[in-house]
PDB file of C-alpha atoms in Angstrom:
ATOM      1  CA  UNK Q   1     162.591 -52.607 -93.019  1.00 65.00           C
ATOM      2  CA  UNK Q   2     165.483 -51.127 -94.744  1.00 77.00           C
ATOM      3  CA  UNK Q   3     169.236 -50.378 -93.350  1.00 86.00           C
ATOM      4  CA  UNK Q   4     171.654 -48.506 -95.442  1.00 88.00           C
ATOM      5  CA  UNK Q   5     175.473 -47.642 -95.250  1.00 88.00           C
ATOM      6  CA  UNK Q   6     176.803 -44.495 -95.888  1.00 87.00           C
ATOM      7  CA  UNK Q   7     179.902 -43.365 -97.569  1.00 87.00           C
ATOM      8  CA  UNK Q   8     181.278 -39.746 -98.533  1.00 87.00           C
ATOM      9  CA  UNK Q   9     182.151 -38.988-102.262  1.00 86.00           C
ATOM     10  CA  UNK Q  10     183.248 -35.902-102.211  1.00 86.00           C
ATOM     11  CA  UNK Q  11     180.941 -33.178-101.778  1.00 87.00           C
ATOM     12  CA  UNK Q  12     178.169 -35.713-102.068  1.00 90.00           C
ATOM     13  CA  UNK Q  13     177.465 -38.911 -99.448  1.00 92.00           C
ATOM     14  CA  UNK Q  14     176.774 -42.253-101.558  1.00 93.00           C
ATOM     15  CA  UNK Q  15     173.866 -44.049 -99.719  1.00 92.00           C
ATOM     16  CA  UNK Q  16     173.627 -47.999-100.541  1.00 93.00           C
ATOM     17  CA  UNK Q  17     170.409 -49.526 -98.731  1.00 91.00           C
ATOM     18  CA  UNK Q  18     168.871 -53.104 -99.464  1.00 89.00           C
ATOM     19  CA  UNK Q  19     166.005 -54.865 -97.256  1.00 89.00           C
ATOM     20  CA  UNK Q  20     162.461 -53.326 -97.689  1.00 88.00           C
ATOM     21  CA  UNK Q  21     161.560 -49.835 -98.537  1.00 88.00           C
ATOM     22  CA  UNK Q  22     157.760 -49.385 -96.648  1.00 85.00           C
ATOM     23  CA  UNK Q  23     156.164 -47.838 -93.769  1.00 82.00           C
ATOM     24  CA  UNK Q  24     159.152 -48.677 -91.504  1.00 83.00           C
ATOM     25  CA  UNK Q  25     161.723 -46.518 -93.563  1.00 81.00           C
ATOM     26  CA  UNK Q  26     160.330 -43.754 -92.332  1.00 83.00           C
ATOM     27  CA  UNK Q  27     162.727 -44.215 -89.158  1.00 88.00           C
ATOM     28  CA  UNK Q  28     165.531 -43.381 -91.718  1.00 88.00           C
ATOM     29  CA  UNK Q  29     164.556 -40.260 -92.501  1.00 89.00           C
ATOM     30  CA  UNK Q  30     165.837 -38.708 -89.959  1.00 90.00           C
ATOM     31  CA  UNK Q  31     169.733 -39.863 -90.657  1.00 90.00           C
ATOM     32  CA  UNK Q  32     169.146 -39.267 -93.813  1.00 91.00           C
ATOM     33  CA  UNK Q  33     168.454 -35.837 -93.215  1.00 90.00           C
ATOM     34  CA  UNK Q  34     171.620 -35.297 -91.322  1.00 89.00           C
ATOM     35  CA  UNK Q  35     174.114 -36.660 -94.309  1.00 88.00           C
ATOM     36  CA  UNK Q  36     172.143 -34.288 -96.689  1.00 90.00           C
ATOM     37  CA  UNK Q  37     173.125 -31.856 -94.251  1.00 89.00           C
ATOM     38  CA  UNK Q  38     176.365 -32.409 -93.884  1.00 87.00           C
ATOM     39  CA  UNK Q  39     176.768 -32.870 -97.746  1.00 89.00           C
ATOM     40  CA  UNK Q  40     177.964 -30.336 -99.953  1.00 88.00           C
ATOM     41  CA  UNK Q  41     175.661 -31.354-103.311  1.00 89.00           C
ATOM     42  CA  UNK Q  42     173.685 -33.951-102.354  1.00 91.00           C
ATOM     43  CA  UNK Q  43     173.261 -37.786-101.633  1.00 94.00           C
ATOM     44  CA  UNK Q  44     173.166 -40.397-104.588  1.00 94.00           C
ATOM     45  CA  UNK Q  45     171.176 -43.613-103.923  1.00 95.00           C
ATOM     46  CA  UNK Q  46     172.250 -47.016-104.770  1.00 94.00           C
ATOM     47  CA  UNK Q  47     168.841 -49.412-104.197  1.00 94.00           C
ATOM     48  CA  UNK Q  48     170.243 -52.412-106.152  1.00 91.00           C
ATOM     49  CA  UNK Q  49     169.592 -54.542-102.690  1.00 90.00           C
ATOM     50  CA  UNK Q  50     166.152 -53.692-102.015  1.00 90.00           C
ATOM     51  CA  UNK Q  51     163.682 -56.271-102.960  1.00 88.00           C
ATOM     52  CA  UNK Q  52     160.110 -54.361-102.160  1.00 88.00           C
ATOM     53  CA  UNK Q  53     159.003 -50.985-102.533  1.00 87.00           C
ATOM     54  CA  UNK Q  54     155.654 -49.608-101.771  1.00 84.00           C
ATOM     55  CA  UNK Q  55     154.069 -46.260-101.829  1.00 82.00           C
ATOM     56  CA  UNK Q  56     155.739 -45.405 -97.960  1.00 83.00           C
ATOM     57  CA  UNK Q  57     158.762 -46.290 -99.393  1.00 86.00           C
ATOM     58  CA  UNK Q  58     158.472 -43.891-101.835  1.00 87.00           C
ATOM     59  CA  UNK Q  59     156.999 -41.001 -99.867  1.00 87.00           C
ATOM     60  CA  UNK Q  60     159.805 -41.188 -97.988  1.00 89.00           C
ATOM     61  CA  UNK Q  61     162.111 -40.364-101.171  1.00 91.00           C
ATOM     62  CA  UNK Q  62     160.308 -37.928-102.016  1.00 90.00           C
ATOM     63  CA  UNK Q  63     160.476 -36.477 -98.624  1.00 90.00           C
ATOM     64  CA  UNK Q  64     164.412 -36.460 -98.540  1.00 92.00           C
ATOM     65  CA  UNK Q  65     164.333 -34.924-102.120  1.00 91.00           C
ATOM     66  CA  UNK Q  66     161.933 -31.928-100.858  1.00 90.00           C
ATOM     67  CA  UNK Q  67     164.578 -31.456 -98.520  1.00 90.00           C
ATOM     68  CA  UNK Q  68     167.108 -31.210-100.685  1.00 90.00           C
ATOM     69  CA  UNK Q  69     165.745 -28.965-103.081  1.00 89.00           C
ATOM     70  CA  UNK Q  70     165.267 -26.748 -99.858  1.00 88.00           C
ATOM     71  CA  UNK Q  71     168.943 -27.052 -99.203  1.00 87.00           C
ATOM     72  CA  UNK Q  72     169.666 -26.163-103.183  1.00 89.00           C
ATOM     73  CA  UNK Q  73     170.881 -29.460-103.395  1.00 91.00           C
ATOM     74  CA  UNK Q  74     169.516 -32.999-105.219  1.00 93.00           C
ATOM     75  CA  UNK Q  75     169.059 -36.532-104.529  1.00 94.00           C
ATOM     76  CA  UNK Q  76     169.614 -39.054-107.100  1.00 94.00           C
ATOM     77  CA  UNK Q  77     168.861 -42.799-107.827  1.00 94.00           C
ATOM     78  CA  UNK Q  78     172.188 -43.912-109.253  1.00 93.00           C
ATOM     79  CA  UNK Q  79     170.769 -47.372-109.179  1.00 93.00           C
ATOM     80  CA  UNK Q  80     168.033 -49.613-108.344  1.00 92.00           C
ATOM     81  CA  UNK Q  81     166.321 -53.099-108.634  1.00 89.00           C
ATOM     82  CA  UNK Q  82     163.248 -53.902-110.602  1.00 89.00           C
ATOM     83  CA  UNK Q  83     160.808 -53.247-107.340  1.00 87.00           C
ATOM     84  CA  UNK Q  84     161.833 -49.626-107.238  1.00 90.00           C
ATOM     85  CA  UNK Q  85     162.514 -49.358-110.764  1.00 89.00           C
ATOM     86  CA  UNK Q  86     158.660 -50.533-111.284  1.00 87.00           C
ATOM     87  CA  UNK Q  87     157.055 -47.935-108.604  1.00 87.00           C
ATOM     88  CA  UNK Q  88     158.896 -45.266-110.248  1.00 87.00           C
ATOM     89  CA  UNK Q  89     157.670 -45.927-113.611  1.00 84.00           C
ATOM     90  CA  UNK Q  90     154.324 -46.396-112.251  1.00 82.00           C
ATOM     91  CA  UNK Q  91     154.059 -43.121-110.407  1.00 81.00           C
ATOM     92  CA  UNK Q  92     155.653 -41.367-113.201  1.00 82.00           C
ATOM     93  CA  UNK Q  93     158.413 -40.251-110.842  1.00 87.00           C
ATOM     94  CA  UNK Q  94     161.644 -41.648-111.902  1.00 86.00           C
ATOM     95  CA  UNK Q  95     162.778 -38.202-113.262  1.00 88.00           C
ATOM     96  CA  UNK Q  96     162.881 -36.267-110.163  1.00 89.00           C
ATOM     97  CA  UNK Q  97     165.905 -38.901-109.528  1.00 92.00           C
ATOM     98  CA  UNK Q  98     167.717 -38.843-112.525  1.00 86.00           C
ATOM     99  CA  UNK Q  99     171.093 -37.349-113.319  1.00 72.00           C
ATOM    100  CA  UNK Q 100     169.002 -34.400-115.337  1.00 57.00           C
ATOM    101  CA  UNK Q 101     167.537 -32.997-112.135  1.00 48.00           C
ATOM    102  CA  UNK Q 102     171.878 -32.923-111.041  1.00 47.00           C
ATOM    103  CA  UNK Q 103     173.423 -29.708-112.735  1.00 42.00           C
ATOM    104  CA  UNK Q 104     176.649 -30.015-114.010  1.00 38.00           C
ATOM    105  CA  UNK Q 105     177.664 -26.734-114.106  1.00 37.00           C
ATOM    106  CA  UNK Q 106     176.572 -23.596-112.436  1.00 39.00           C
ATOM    107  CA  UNK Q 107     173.474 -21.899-113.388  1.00 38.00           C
ATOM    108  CA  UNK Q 108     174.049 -18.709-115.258  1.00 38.00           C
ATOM    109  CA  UNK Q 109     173.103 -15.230-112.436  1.00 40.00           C
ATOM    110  CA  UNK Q 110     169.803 -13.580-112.677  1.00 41.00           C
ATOM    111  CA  UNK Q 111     169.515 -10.165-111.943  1.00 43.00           C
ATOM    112  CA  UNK Q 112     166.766  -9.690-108.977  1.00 46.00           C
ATOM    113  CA  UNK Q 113     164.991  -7.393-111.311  1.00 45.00           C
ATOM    114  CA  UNK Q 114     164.322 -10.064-113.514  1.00 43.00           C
ATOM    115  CA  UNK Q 115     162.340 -13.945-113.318  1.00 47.00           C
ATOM    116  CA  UNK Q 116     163.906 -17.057-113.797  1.00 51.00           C
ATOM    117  CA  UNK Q 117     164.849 -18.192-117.287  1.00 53.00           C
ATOM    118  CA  UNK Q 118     162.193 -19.194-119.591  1.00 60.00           C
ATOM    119  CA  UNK Q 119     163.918 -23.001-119.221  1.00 61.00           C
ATOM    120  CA  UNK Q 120     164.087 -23.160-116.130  1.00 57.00           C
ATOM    121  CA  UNK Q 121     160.545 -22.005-115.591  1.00 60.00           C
ATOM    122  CA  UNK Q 122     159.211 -24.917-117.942  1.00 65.00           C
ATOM    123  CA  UNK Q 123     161.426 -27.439-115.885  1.00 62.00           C
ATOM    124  CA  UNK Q 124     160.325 -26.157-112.859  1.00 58.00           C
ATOM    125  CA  UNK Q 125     156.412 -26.363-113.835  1.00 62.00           C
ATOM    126  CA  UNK Q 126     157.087 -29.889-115.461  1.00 62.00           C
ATOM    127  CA  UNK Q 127     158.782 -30.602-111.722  1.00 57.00           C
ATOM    128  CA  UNK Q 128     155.957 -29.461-109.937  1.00 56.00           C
ATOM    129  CA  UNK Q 129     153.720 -30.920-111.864  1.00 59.00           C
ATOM    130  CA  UNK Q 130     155.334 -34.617-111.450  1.00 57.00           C
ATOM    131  CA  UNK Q 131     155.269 -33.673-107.818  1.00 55.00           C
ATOM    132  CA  UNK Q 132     151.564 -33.057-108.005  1.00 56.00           C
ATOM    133  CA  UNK Q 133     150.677 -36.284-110.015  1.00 58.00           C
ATOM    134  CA  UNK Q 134     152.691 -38.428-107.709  1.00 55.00           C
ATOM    135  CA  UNK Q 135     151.242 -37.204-104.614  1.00 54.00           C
ATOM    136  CA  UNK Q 136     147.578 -37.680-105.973  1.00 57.00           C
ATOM    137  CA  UNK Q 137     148.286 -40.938-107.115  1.00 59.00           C
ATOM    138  CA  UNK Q 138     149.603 -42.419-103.823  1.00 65.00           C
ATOM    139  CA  UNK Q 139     146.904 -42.053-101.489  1.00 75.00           C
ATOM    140  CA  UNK Q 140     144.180 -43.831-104.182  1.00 80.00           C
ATOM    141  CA  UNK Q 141     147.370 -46.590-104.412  1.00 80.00           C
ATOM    142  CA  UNK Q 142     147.447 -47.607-101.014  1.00 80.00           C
ATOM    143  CA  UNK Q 143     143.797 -47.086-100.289  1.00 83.00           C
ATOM    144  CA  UNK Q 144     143.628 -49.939-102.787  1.00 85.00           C
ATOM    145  CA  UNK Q 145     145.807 -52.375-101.322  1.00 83.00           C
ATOM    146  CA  UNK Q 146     144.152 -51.825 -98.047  1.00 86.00           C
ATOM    147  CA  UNK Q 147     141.346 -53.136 -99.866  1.00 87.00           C
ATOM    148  CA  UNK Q 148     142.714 -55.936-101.047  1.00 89.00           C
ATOM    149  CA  UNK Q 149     144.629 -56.464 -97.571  1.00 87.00           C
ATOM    150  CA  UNK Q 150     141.088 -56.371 -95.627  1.00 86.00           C
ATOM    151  CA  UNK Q 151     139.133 -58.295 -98.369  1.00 87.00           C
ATOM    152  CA  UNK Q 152     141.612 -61.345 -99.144  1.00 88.00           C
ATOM    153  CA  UNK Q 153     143.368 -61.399 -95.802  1.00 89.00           C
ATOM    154  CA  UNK Q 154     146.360 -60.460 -97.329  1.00 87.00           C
ATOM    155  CA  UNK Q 155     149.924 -59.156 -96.285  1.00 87.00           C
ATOM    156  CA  UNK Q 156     150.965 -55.525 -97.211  1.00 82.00           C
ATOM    157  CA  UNK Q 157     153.826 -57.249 -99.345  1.00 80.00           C
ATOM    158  CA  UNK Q 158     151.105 -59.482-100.749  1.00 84.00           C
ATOM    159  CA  UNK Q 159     148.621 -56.624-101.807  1.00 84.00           C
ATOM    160  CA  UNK Q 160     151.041 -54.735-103.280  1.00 82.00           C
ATOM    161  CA  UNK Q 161     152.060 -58.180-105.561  1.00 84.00           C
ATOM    162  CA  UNK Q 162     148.386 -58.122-106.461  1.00 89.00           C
ATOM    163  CA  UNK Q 163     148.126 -54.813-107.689  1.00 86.00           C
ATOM    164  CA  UNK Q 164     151.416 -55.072-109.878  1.00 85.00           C
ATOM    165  CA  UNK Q 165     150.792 -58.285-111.143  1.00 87.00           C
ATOM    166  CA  UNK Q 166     147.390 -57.036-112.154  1.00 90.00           C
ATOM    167  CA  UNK Q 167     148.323 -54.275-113.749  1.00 86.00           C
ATOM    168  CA  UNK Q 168     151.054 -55.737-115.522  1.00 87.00           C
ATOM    169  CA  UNK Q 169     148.790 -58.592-116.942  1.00 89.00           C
ATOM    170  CA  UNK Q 170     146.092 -56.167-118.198  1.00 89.00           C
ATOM    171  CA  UNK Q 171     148.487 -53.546-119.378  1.00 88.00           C
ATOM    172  CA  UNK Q 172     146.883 -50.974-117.005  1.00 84.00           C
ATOM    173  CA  UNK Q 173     148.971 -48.591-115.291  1.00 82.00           C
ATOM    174  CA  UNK Q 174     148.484 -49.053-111.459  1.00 79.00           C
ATOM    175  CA  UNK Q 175     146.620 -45.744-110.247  1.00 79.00           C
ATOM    176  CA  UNK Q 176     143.884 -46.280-113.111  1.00 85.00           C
ATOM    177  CA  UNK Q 177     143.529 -49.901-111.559  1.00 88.00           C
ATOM    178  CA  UNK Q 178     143.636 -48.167-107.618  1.00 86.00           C
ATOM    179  CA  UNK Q 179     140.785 -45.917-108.735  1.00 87.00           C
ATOM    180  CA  UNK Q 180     138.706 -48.656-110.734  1.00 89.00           C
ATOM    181  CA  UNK Q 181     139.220 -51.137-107.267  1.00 88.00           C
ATOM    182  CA  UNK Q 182     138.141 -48.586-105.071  1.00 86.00           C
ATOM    183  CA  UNK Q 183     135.492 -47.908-106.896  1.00 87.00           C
ATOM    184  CA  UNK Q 184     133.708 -51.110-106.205  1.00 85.00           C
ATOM    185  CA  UNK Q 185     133.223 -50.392-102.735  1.00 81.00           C
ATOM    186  CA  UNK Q 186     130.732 -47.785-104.324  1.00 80.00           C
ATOM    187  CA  UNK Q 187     129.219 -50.000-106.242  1.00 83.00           C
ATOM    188  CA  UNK Q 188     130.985 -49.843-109.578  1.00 84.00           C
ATOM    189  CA  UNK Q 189     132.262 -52.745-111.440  1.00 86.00           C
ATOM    190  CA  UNK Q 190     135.309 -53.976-112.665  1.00 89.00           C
ATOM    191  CA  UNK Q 191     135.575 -55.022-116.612  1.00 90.00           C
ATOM    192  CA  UNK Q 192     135.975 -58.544-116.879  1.00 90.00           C
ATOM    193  CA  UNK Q 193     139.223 -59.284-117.834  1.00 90.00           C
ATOM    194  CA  UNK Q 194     140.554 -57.367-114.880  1.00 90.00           C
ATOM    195  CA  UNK Q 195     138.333 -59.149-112.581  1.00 90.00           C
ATOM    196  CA  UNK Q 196     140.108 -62.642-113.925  1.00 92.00           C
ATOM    197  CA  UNK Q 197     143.422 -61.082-113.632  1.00 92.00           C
ATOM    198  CA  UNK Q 198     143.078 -60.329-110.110  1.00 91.00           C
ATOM    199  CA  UNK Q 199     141.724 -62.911-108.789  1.00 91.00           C
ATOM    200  CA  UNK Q 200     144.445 -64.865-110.401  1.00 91.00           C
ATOM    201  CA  UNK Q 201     147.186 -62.523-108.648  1.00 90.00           C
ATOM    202  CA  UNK Q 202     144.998 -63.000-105.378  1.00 90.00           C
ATOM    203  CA  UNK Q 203     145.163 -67.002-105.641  1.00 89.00           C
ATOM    204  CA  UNK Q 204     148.950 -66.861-106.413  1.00 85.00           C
ATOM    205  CA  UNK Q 205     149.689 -64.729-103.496  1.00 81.00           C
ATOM    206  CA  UNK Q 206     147.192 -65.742-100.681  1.00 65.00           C
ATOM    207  CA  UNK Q 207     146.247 -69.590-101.912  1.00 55.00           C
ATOM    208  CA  UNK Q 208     148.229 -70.902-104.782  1.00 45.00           C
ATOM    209  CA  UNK Q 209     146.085 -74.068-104.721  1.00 43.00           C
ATOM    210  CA  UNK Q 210     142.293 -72.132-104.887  1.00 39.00           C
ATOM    211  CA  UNK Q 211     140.841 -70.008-106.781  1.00 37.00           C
ATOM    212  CA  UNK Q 212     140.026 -66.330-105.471  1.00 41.00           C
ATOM    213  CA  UNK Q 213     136.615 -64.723-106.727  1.00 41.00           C
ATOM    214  CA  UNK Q 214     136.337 -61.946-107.908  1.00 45.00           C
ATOM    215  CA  UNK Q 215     132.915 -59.918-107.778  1.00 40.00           C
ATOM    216  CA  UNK Q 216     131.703 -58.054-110.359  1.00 39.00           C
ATOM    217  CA  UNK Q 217     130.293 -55.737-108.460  1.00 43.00           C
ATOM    218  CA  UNK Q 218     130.208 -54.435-104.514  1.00 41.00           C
ATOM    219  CA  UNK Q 219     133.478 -53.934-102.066  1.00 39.00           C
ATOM    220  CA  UNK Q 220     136.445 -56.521-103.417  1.00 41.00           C
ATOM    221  CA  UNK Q 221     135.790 -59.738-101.509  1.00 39.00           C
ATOM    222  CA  UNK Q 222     132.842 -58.048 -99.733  1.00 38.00           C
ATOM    223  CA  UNK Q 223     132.183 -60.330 -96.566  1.00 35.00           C
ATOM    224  CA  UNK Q 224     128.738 -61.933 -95.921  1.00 37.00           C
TER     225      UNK Q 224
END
């Protein structure tokens, strides 16, 4: 699990957490709430320290940014470590962090007789539409690594490796290889070079000394 420390910056609160960002951060939330709250812009993130991220993790993030944006305010990543970094690339969310979604100066007044600015529409459709992407993507992610988890006997830490590693090595990004591994538990099969992959990244992270099989076709590691 992940603990944090929290300091004000001015009308923001700076938020440093290291440990693990899964399931468990969820108990955060809450806190977190309360220094968006008592913020005046926002909270900036500094997740340097934290050394796993899953799709939990994430939700989570994205669950203190909806907030926000109800509040008129923003949350942003001001810095991170390569296992957040990597699951933001992944799920193509890394810009609802950034500095860009932080205005740095007031927007100009609309008249209530007239709709938003024809900017500000397009950001707020490309927004949405991240927001979309991210939240169908997530479910098929962590579907898979239960998968993996049920068929290898592996930790959630350890599936999560897996999937990376695999989709790293095959230059695949990870929801395309979440869909294709589901898949196979309805009876579709997995090209060959990503069935060699991940059974590689299964034998690193469950038995460095064995070889995991792969099937080509069936549930992952469907038992007897």
């Amino acid at each position: 699990m992940a603990t944090m420390d929290v300091v004000p910056d001015g009308d923001r609160m700076t938020v440093s957490m290291w440990g693990e960002l899964d399931l468990g951060s969820r108990r955060l939330l809450p806190e977190l709430y309360d220094m968006l709250t008592l913020s005046g812009g926002g909270v900036d993130l500094y997740l340097d320290a934290v050394g796993f991220c899953d799709c939990s993790g994430l939700n989570a993030l994205l669950d203190l940014r909806t907030r926000a944006v109800d509040e008129g305010k923003t949350v942003t990543i001001r810095s991170c470590g390569v296992a957040v970094e990597r699951l933001l690339d992944l799920t193509g969310t890394r810009e609802l962090f950034t500095d860009a979604a932080r205005p740095e100066r007031p927007a100009p007044t609309v008249r209530p007789d007239t709709g938003p600015p024809e900017e500000s529409s397009r950001e707020l459709r490309a927004e949405v539409a991240q927001l979309r992407r991210a939240m169908q993507t997530r479910p098929t992610i962590d579907l898979a690594r239960g998968i993996l988890m049920a068929s290898f006997n592996l930790t959630p830490e350890a599936a999560w490796s897996v999937l990376v590693r695999t989709s790293q090595n095959t230059n695949t990004k990870l929801h395309h290889l979440a869909q294709d591994l589901v898949g196979t538990v309805r009876g579709s099969t997995l090209p060959e070079q990503v069935q060699r992959q991940l059974s590689a990244a299964v034998a690193g992270a469950s038995h460095p000394d064995e070889v995991a099989t792969c099937p080509t076709g069936g549930p992952v590691g469907d038992p007897d």
